[in-house]
Structures are given as C-alpha cells and as structure tokens.
XYZ file of C-alpha atoms in Angstrom:
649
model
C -41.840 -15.057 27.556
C -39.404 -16.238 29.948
C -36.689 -15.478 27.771
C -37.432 -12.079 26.905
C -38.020 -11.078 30.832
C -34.503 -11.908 31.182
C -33.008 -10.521 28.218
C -34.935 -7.484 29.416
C -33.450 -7.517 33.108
C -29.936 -8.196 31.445
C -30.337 -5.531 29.290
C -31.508 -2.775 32.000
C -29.072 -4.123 34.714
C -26.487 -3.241 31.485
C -27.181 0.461 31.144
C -27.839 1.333 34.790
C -23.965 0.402 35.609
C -22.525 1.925 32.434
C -20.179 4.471 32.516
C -19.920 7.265 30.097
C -17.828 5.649 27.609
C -15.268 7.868 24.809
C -13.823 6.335 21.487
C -10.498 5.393 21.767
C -9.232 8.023 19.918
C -10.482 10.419 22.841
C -7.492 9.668 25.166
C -4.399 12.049 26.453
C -1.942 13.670 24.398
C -4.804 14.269 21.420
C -4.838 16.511 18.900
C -8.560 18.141 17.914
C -8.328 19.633 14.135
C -8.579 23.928 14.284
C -10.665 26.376 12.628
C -13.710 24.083 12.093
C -16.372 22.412 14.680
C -15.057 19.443 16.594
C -17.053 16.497 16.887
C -17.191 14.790 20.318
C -19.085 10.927 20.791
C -19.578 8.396 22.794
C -22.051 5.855 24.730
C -23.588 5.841 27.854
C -27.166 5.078 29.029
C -30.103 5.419 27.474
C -31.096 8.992 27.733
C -28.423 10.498 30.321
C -27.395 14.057 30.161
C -23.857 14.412 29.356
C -22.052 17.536 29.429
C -18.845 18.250 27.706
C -15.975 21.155 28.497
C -13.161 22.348 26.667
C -11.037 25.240 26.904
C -13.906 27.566 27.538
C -17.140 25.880 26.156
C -19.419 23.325 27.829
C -22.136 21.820 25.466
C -24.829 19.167 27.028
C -26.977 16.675 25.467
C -29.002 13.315 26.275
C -27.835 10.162 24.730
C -30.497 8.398 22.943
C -32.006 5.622 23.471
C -29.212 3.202 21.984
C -26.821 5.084 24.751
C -24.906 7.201 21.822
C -24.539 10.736 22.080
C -22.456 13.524 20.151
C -21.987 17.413 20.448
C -20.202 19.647 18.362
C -17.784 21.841 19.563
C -17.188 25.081 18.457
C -14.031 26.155 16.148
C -11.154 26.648 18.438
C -7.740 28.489 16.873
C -4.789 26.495 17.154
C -3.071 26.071 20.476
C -3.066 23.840 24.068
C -2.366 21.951 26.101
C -6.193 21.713 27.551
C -8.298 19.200 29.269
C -11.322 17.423 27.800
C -14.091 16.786 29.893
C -17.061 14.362 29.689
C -19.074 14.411 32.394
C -22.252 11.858 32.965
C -22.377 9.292 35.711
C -18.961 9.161 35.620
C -16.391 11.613 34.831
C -13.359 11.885 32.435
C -10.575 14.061 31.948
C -8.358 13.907 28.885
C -5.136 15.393 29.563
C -2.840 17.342 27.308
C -5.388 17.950 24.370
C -4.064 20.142 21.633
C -5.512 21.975 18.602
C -3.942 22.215 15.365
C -3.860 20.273 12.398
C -4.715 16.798 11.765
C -3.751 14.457 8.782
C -4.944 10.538 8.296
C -2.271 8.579 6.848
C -3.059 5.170 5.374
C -2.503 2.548 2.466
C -0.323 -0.016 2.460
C 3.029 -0.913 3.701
C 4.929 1.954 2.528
C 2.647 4.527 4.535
C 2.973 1.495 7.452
C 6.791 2.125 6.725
C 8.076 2.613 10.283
C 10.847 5.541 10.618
C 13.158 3.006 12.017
C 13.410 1.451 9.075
C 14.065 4.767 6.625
C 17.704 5.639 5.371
C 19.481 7.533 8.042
C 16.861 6.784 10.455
C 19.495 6.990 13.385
C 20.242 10.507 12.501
C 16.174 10.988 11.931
C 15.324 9.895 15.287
C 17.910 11.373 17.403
C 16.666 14.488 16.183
C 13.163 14.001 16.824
C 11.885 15.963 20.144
C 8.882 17.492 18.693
C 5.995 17.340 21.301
C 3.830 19.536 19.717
C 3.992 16.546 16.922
C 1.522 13.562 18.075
C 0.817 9.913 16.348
C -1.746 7.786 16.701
C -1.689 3.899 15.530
C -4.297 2.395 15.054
C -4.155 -1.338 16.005
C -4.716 -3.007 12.682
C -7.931 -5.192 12.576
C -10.867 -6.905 10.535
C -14.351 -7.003 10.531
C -17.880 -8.011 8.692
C -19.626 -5.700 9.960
C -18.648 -1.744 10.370
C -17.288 -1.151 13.780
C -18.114 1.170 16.427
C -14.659 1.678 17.979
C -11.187 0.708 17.071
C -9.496 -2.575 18.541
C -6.757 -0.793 19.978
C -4.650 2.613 19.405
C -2.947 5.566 21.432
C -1.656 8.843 20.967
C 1.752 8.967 21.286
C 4.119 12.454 21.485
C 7.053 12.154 18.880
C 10.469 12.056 20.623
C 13.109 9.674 20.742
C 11.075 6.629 22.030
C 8.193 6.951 20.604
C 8.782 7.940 17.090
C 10.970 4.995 15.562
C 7.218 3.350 15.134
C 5.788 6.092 13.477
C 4.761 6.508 9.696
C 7.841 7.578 8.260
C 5.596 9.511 5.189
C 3.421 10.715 7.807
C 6.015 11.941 10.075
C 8.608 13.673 7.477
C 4.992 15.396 6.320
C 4.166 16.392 9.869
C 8.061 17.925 10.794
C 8.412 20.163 7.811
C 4.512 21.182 8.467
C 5.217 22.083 11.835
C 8.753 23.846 10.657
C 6.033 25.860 8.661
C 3.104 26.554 10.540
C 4.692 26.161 13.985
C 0.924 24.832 15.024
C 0.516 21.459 16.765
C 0.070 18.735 14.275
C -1.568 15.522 14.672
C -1.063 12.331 12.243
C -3.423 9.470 12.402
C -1.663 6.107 10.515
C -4.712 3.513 9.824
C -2.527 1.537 7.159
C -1.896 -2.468 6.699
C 0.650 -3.494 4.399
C 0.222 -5.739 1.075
C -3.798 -4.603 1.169
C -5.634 -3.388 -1.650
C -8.003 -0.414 -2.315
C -11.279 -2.301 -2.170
C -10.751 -3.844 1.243
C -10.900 0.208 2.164
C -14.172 0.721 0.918
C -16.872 0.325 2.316
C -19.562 -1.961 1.278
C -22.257 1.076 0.886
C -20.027 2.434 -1.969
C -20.029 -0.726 -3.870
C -23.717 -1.305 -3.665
C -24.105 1.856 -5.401
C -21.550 1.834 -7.978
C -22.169 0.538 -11.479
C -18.869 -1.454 -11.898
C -18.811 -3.369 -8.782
C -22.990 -3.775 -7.602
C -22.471 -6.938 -8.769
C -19.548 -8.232 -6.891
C -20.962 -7.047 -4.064
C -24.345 -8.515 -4.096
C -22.390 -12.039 -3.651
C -20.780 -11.303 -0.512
C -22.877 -12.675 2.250
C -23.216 -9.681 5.111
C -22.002 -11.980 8.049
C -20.114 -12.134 11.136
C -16.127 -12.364 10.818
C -16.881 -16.476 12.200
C -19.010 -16.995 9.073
C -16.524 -15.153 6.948
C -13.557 -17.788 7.854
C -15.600 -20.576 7.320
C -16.414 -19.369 3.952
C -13.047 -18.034 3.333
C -11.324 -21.522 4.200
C -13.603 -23.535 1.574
C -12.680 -21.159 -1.171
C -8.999 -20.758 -0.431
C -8.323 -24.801 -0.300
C -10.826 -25.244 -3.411
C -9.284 -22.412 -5.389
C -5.716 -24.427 -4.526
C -7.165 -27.552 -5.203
C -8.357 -26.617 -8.606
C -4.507 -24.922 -9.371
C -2.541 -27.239 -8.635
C -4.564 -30.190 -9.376
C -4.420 -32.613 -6.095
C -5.588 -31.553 -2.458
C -3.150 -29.554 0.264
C -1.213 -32.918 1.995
C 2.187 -32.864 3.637
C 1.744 -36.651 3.522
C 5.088 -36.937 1.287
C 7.153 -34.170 1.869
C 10.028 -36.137 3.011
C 10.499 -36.745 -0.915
C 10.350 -33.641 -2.564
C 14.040 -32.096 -1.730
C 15.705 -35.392 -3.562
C 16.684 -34.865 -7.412
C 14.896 -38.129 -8.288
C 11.354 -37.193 -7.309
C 9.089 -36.972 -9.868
C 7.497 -33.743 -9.851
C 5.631 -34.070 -13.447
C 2.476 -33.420 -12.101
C 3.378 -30.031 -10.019
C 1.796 -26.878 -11.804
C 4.510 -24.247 -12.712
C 5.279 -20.407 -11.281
C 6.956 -17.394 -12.732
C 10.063 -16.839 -10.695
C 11.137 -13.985 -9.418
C 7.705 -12.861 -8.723
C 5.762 -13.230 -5.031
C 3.036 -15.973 -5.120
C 0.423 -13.353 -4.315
C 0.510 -11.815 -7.711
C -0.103 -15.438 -9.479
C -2.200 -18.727 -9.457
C -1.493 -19.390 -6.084
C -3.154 -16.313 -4.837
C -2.966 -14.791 -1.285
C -1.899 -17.645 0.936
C 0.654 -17.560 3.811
C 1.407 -21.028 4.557
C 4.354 -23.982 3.122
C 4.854 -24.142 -0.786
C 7.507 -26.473 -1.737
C 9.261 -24.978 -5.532
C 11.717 -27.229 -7.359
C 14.151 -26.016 -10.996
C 15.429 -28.714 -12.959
C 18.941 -27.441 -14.678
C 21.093 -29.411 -17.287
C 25.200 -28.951 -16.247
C 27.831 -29.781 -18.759
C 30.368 -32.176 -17.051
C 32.955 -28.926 -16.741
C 30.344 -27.276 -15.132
C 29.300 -29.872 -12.220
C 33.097 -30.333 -11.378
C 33.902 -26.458 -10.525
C 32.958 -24.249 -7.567
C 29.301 -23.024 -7.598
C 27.846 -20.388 -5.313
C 23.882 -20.581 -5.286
C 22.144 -17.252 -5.319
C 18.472 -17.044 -4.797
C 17.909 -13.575 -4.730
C 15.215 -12.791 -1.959
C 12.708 -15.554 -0.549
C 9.261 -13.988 1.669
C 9.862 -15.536 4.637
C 11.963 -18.530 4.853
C 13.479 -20.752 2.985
C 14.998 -24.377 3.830
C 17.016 -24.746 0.178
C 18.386 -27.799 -1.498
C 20.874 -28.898 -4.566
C 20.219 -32.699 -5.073
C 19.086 -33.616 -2.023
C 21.591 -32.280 -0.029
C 20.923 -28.744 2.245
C 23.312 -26.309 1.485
C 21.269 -23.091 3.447
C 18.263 -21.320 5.133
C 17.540 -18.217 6.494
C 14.511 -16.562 8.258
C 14.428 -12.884 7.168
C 12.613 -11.939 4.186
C 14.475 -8.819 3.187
C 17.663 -10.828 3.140
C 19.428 -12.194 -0.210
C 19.785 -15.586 0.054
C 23.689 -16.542 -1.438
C 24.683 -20.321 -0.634
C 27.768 -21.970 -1.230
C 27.068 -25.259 -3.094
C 30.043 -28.219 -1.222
C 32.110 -29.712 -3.493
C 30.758 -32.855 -5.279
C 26.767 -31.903 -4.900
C 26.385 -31.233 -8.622
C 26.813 -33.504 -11.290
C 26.633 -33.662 -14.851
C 23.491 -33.925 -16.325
C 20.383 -33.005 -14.376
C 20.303 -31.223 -10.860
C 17.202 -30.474 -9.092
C 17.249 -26.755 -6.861
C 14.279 -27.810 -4.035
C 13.508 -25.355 -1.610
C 10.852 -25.205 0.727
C 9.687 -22.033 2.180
C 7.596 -20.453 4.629
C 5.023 -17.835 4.523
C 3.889 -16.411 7.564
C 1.979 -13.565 6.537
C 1.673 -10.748 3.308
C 3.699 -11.438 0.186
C 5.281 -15.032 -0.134
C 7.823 -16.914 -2.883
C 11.178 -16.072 -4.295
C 11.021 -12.237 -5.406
C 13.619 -9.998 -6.398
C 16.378 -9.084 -9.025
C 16.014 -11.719 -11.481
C 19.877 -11.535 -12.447
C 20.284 -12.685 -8.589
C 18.898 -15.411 -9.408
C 21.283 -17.701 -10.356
C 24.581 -20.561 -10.060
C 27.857 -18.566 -9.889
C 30.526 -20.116 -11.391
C 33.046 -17.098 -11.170
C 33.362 -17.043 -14.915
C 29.878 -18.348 -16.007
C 26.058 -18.398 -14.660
C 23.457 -20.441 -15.077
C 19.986 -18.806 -14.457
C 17.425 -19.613 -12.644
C 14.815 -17.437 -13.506
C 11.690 -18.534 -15.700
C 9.366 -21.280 -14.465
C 9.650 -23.416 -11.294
C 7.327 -26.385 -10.305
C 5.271 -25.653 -7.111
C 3.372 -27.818 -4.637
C 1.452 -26.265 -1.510
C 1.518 -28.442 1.262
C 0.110 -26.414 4.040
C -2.300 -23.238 4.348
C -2.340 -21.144 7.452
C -6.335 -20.211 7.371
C -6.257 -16.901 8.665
C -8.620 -14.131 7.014
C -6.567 -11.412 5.730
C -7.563 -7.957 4.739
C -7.646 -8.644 1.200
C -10.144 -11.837 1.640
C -13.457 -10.107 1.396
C -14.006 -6.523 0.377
C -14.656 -3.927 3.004
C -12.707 -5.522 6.062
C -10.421 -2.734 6.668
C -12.985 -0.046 6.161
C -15.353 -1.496 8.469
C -12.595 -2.321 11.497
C -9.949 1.053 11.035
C -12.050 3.333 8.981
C -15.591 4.001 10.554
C -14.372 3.784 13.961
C -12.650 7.017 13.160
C -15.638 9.034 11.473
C -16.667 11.323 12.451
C -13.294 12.714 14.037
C -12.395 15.988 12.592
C -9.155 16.675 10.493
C -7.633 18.479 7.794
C -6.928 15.766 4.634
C -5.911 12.227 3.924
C -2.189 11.355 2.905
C -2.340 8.064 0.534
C 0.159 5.342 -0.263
C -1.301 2.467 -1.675
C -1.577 0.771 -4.865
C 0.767 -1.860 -5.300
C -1.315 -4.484 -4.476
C -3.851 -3.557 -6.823
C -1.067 -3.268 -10.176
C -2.624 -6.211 -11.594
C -6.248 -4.440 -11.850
C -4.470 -1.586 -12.911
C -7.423 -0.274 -14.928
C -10.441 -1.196 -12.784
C -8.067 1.229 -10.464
C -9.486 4.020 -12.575
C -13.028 3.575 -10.652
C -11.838 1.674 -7.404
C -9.412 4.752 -6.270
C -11.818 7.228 -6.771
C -14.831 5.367 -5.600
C -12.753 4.875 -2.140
C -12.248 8.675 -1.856
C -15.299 9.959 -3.380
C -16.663 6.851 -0.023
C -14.956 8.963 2.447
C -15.508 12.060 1.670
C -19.196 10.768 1.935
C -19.349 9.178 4.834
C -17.577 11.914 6.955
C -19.680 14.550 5.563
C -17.000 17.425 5.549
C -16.603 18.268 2.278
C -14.327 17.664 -0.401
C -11.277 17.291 2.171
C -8.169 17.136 0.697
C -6.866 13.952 -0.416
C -3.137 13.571 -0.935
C -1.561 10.365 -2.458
C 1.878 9.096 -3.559
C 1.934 7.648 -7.134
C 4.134 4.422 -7.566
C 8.261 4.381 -7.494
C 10.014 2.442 -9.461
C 10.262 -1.398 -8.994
C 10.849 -4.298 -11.446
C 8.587 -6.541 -10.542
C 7.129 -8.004 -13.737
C 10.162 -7.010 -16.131
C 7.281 -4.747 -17.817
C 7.680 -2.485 -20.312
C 6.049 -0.622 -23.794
C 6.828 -4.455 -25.455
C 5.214 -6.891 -23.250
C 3.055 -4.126 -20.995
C 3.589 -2.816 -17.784
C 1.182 -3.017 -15.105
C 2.797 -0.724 -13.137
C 2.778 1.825 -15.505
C -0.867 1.375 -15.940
C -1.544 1.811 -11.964
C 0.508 5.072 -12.346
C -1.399 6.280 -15.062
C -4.899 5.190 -13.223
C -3.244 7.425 -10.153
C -2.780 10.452 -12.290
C -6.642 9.931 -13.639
C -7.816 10.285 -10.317
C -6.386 13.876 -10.139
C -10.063 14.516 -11.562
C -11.294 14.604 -8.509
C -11.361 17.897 -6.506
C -8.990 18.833 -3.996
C -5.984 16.183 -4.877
C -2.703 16.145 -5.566
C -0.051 13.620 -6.061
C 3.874 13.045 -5.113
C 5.578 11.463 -8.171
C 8.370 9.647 -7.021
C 10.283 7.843 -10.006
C 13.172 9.225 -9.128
C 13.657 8.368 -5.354
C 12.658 4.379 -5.541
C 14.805 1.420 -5.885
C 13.761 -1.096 -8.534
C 14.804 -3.618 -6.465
C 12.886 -3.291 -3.741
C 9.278 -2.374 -3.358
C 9.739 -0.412 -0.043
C 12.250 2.375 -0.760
C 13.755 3.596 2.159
C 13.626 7.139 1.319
C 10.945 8.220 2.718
C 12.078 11.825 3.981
C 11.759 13.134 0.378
C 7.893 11.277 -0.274
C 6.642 13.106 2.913
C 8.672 16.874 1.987
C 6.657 15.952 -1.692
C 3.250 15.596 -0.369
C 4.251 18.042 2.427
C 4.799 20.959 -0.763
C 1.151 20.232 -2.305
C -0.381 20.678 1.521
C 1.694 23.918 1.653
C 0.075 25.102 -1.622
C -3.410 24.236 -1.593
C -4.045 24.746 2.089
C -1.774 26.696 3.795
C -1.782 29.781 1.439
C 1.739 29.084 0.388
C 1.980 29.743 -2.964
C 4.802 27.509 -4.657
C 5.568 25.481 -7.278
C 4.499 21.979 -5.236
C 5.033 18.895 -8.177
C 6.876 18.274 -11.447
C 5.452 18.345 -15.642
C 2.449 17.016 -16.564
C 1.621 15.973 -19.618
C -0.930 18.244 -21.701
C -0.847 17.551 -25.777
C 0.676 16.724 -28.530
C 1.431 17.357 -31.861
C 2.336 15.521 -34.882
C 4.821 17.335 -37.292
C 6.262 14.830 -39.788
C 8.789 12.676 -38.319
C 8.516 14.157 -34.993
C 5.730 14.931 -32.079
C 5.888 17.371 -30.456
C 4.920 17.564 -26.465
C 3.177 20.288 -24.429
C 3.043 19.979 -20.549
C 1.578 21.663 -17.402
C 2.824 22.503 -14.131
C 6.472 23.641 -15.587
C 7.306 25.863 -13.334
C 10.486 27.538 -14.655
C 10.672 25.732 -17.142
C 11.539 22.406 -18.091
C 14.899 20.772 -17.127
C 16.799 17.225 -16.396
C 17.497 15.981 -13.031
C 21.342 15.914 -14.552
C 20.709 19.243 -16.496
C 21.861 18.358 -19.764
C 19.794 18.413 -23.109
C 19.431 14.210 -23.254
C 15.530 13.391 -22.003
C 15.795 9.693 -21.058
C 12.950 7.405 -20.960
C 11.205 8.491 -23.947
C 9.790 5.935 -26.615
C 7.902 6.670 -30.016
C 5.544 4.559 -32.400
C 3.531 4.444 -35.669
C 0.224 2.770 -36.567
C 1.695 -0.561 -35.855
C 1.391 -0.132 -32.037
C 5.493 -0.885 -31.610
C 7.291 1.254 -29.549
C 11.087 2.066 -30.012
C 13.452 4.321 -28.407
C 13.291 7.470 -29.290
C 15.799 10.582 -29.209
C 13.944 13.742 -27.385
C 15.180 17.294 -26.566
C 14.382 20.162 -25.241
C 13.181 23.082 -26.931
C 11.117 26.523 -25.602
C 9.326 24.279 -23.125
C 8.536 21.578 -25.577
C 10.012 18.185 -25.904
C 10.332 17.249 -29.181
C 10.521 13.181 -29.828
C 11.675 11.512 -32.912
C 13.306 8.402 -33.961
C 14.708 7.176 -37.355
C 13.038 4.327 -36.540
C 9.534 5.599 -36.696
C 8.969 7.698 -40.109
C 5.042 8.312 -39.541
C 4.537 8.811 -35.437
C 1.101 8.625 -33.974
C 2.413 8.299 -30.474
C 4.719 8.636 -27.278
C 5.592 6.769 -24.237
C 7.242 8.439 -21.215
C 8.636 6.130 -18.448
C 6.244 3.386 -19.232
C 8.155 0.443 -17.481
C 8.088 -1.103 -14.384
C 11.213 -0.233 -13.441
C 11.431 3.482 -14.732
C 14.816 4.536 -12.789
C 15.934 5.796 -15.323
C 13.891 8.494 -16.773
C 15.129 12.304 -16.128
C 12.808 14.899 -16.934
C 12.161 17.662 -14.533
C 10.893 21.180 -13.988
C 13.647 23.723 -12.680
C 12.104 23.129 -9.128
C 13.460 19.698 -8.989
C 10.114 18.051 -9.185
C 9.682 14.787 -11.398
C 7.854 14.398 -14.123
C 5.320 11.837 -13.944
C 5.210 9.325 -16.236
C 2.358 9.378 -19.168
C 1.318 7.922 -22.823
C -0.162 10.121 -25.426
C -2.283 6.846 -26.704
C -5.496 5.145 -25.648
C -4.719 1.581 -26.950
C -5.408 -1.231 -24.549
C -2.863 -2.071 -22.290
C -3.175 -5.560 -20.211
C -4.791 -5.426 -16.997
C -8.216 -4.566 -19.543
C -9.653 -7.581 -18.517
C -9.108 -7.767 -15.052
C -11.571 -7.323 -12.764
C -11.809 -7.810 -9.014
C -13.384 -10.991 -7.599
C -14.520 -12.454 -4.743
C -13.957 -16.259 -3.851
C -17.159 -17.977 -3.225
C-alpha cells in the first residue's frame, strides 16, 4: 500500500509540472504537407485544454487521460513562412513553418548516401541555396518496443552548409520538384545503411501475415536490455557452431606466421563481405589466411600485393612479415611485397582486419585480387581460411525484426506527407524471393498504419554490382531481387527508377545519384503532379514462340524502342530450350518488337534480359532515354527458393 501511495504522488507531482510537449519533428524551419488535413500531437497533462494556431485557424482539445492529444488542421494551399502555436500551460512557437510538399526518404545506405559524397558534389553544393527546400534527419536508432518520439532529428534549410549531409536521392528529387512546382518542399530521410526490409516492418504486419506468423511468434516482445542479452548468446553460439571452437584472441600472436597450422579454420568465399556468408552480421576482428604455391622464378621477382577492397581495416601479411594496412574501407588496398619475403614453395597471405560496423571482409573486383608480377598474376580469389577472434556485441538493426520500424518509423506517424521514396534491397539479395511478400508487406504496413490511403510509394530497383559473379549459369541473386522489385509494381500507386545503366559494378554505392533522384523525380511528375510524360523505360509484356526465334512484346515504349548507343545490336539478351541452359543470343529490333534467336538454341521456350549481377552492359531503351528493366520470360526456380528469413534464438 505504501508503495502504490508513492507511485501515486510521483505520478501526480509528474503531470502537474509538465509542459505541453511537441514531437520532435514539430520544430522551426518545418514543412506541413498541402491540400490535405494536417495532423498536430503531442503530450501534456492529463486532461488540459490545448489550443493550437496556424496561419488563420485555432483548433482546441483536452488531452486524455494518458496526457496525449491531437487536432487536425484544416487543408492549407501551399505557401509560408508561418508560426505554429501550441498553447497549454506553457506556450510554443514554431518559427518559419511552411506548406508544400513532403516526401519520406528511406532504405538503406544508398538513400543514406550523403550529397557530399555524389560525383560532382562540389559543383552540387555550391549551387545549392534553396530555402524553400528543407531536410530533416532523423537520428538513426533501435528499439523493442514502438516508440513515441524520435531519438533525435532537426529540420534543416538546404544551402551550402547544411546540404552536404543531405540524402543525395532525396535532394536531386526535391530540386527538380521545386524547379517544377516552385512550392516549398520538404524531405524527411529515416534510412540506415546495410539494413534489410523486415527490420522496417513492424511487428503487427508479421503477426498477420501467412509467410512470416511464424517467425514472429518466436521473438520475445522485450525491452532493447533483454534483446542484447539474447542477441549476444545467439551471435557467439551461431559463431561457435561455424567455425567450430569458441571466440579467443588467446593465440593471435601466431596466426600472421606461414608455419601456423590453420587446418582446423572453416573457409570463406573471397571477394564477398562476411555479412552475406557463414559468418553472418558481426562487426568485430576476423583473422583470414590464403595458402599459394610459387614456382622458384616466381618467389625471386618483384611482386606487388593487391587486395582489392577490405571493410574496415586491414593489418596484412606475406610470411610473417607486414608489408601494409590501411583504415578506410572504400580504399584499394595495393602493397608492395620487399624483396626476399616470398619463397618457393608455399607462402601464407595473413591479414587481420577490423570491422567496426555494417559490411565487413575483403570485397570487391575479384581480378584485384591478386600478386602482380608485371608479366604474370597469381590470384587470390576463391576460398580463404577464417578465424573470429573478437565480436563487438552491439545490436544492430538487422538483429531482430522490427527495430527500425519501431525507433524511426512510428515516431513519425501520423505526420502528413505526399509519398515515400525507397532505396533498399541489397541487403535482402540473398532472400531474393521471400522479397516478393516482405517488400510489399512493408508498404502495404505503412500505408496501414498511417491511415491515408494508398500514398504513393516510389522505389529505386537495384544497379548493377558484381557481387556474387552471378549470372543465367550459376544464378543471380541480384537479378532475382530486381525481378521481386518489379513484382511489387502490383501494388497501387508505385513506380520504380531502373537504374542498370547509371551503377558501377564495382561498387555497391554508385555515386550518381543526380540521375536516381531526376528518375524517381519523372514518375512523381506523372502520377501526381498532372504532368503527363513518359516517366520510365520498356517493360516486359509477352512473348511469342515462332520457330527458332521468340519474339518480345513490351509496355511503357514510349516512342518507341531504341539503344542507349542507337544502333540495331540489343546487348544483354540470352535464349534457352527445354534444357533450362541459357546462351547468348543475337536480338534486334523490329516494329517495336525484339526478336531473339540463337543458332545455338533450335527449339526456344525462353529469354533472359540482363539477368546478371553485374548487368552494365545491357542497352535497351525507349526513345526517352529510360532503361529497360531487366526481366525473364520463365518461371523456373532460381536460387534464393529456399531462403527464408530467420531469427537467432
């Protein structure tokens, strides 16, 4: 009884000295969405009248008992600045409101992509005095449990300053919108790079959804303390079990020497980031060791060491003796090997490298991965042993499903804005299939929980990048993510940016990032803005066997089908029988058709376009200049089938 007398008086001392209290994103230099009502919330106590004023309304209401409270405002045409003000207890004025049009940006990194980073981004940001443009970060952040308010985020007014930390999608999107519309436009960037689609959605969705109820059900509903405890058991068991002995640094000293015996270390695919293999999403230390065989010719001339790109640093070895290290990721990592240091017979690469946080390992161009003997190579690529000696426990988004939803999603709901710009999915390549229902099941989530319709929902479909060497042969699980991206075009009200033509297979964060946000900028034009255009490149409609040929029929043409070098050669095209093997295929151009045949392939039953990882190369077009995304005309099961997503227990 004592107890509850005091939790009583604590909790009534509580809301007698609160203050009216706004969500972060509520703060100066705002921009409210136009042209629909405008949803304003907060918390303050238990049943005080609060009255709110804008431009030339004033709306009051009591807070409930819980101390939450929300009007509507009505639909205000575009325009500003104005003060928003909240009035209770306390008063507060927000400063410099504007109304116009407002976007949410997320995903992963490349929608985190900060303009400072994109090609030309001197030029871009010297020309960047745009105050009626405003972005808002939100402070990235986990949680169990869905959140009330964000950690941390402000609006900030795009000039030279400010905007080198902007989304560089979301800003090229907002310039050429405001070019347009000359309205204010807002641009709200809730993205964390290397995170997938299901740490997005939000636990609700799951329970209710056929394909993952059952995932769901076995992740305990607990506080973000619980979650780490939980999450440190399974991450040092799941390592345990891969690599066979616990995480020790106990004998590190040893393992750079060409003499230690490293029979018992597991082996990794190299090039490739750990993340997307046995070793899972750890950020930690991960010793990796290559054994080579050297003639005698071979040992005695000068070598060069190239070990194409290593997430984040490396320390690296030849035979025990250090011959570099570097500290930034993006950087190629070319060593000269001193004189004498190889030797006939075996040699022994060590390198030892740190992971502080997203992707980790030795990633890259495999053919830069490699010794350089000026007229000869040895490679390096294929398997490498591995040993984990330390594990930074730190929950990351991708550790339980939900976290990012809960902490950078529902904070902003029920704000009011226009659509969603999308860049995500490269995390997720290796489900590539379950990405058929995640994707959707996120949007179909939002939509949902803000309860404004079927909003439009904008998203870029994967560029090129080699990560897996995939193609027709072996499979490519990026062209399966890009064909689950084009499925989701099923749902109402969304488009997508192809953008095979603009990536850089050698690097998953293409710096071109004006042309992604004038692509997704074209399809806003169209749909919303009553600018009727041609807004995105061929899709593929049907097709029809004639003999030794098929013969293609496509959508979205525009004025008619074209290559990006305008010549009659179609590049990327592949054709196969009943026997499932794909070859090479000759394809032309002809009254809107592509025709596809190969001498190869007498009886045809089916067509690949652009279905590789690294798909730089394909060229067809509409006259508009607009990409054609990539597609099979088969339903034969590609890899990722039998992947599924899963939590650690």
């Amino acid at each position: 009884m004592k107890k509850q007398l005091v939790t009583l008086f604590l909790l009534v001392t509580f809301f007698s000295n609160a203050n009216v209290k706004m969500p972060l994103l509520f703060s100066d230099g705002m921009v409210l969405q136009r042209n629909k009502s405008i949803p304003v919330w907060g918390w303050a106590n238990a049943n005080e009248k609060i009255e709110v004023h804008f431009n030339k309304q004033t709306k009051t209401i009591a807070a409930g008992k819980d101390g939450k409270w929300m009007v509507k405002l009505d639909a205000e045409k575009a325009g500003g600045p104005f003060e928003l003000i909240i009035k209770g207890k306390n008063k507060i004025v927000i400063a410099n409101v504007l109304v116009g049009e407002v976007w949410i940006c997320s995903g992963q990194s490349n929608m985190e992509f900060q303009m400072y980073k994109t090609m030309n981004s001197k030029a871009e940001i010297e020309d960047s005095n745009y105050p009626m443009i405003r972005h808002f970060g939100v402070a990235q952040d986990l949680s169990g449990s869905p959140k009330e308010d964000l950690k941390a985020g402000k609006w900030a007014v795009c000039n030279k300053e400010n905007v080198k930390d902007f989304t560089a999608v979301g800003y090229f999107f907002a310039k050429k919108l405001y070019a347009e519309l000359k309205i204010p436009i807002g641009i709200i960037n809730t993205s964390w790079g290397g995170t997938c689609v299901e740490t997005w959605t939000s636990r609700d969705a799951f329970e209710k959804n056929d394909e993952f109820k059952g995932m769901i059900a076995g992740v305990p509903q607990v506080d973000m303390g619980s979650v780490f405890e939980i999450y440190k058991k399974s991450l040092l068991d799941n390592i345990k079990t891969v690599q066979g002995f616990e995480v020790t640094d106990a004998n590190e000293k040893e393992y750079k020497a060409a003499d230690f015996n490293d029979a018992k270390w597991p082996e990794i695919k190299v090039p490739s980031l750990w993340e997307n293999q046995q070793i899972g999403n750890i950020d930690g230390i991960v010793w990796m060791r290559k054994t080579i065989v050297l003639s005698a010719e071979q040992a005695k001339k000068e070598a060069v060491l190239h070990m194409a790109k290593i997430d984040d640093e490396d320390t690296t070895y030849v035979n025990g003796v250090q011959v570099g290290t570097n500290t930034i990721w993006e950087t190629s990592r070319i060593y000269k090997i001193p004189a004498g240091v190889l030797k006939e017979g075996k040699n022994v690469i060590a390198v030892r490298i740190t992971d502080y946080s997203g992707g980790g390992g030795i990633y890259g161009d495999p053919n830069d991965l490699k010794i350089d003997f000026k007229d000869s190579n040895v490679s390096l690529q294929g398997l490498w042993k591995f040993n984990v000696i330390k594990v930074k426990i730190e929950i990351s988004p991708n550790s339980y499903p939900s976290l990012l939803y809960n902490a950078m999603i529902n904070p902003l709901i029920p704000y009011a804005f226009k659509g969603v710009l999308w860049y995500q999915g490269e995390a997720n390549v290796w489900r590539a299939k379950q990405y058929k229902k995640a994707f959707p099941l996120m949007i179909n989530d939002w939509r949902t929980k803000w309860n404004q319709g079927s909003f439009p929902f904008y998203f870029v479909q994967l560029s090129s990048f080699n990560e897996f060497n995939g193609n027709s042969k072996v499979g490519s699980r990026w062209a399966e993510l890009r064909e689950a991206q084009s499925e989701t075009l099923k749902l109402p009200n969304t488009g997508m940016a192809v953008t095979t033509d603009i990536g850089n297979a050698k690097d998953i964060h293409p710096t071109n990032k004006q042309d992604v946000g004038l692509r997704l900028e074209a399809i806003a034009l169209n749909n919303d803005y009553g600018k009727k255009r041609v807004h995105s490149g061929p899709t593929y409609k049907s097709q029809q066997i004639k003999g030794n040929q098929i013969i293609l029929t496509f959508d979205n043409i525009g004025g008619g089908l074209s290559t990006s070098d305008s010549t009659d050669n179609v590049k990327g095209f592949e054709i196969a029988g009943s026997d499932k093997v794909f070859h090479s295929a000759k394809a032309i151009i002809k009254g809107n058709k592509i025709i596809v045949s190969s001498e190869k392939v007498p009886n045809p039953v089916a067509v690949h376009y652009g279905w590789a990882d690294d798909d730089t190369e394909i060229n067809l077009f509409n006259k508009e200049k607009f990409p054609a995304s990539p597609f099979r005309t088969d339903n034969w099961e590609m890899i990722t089938v039998n992947e599924k997503y899963q939590v650690s227990k």
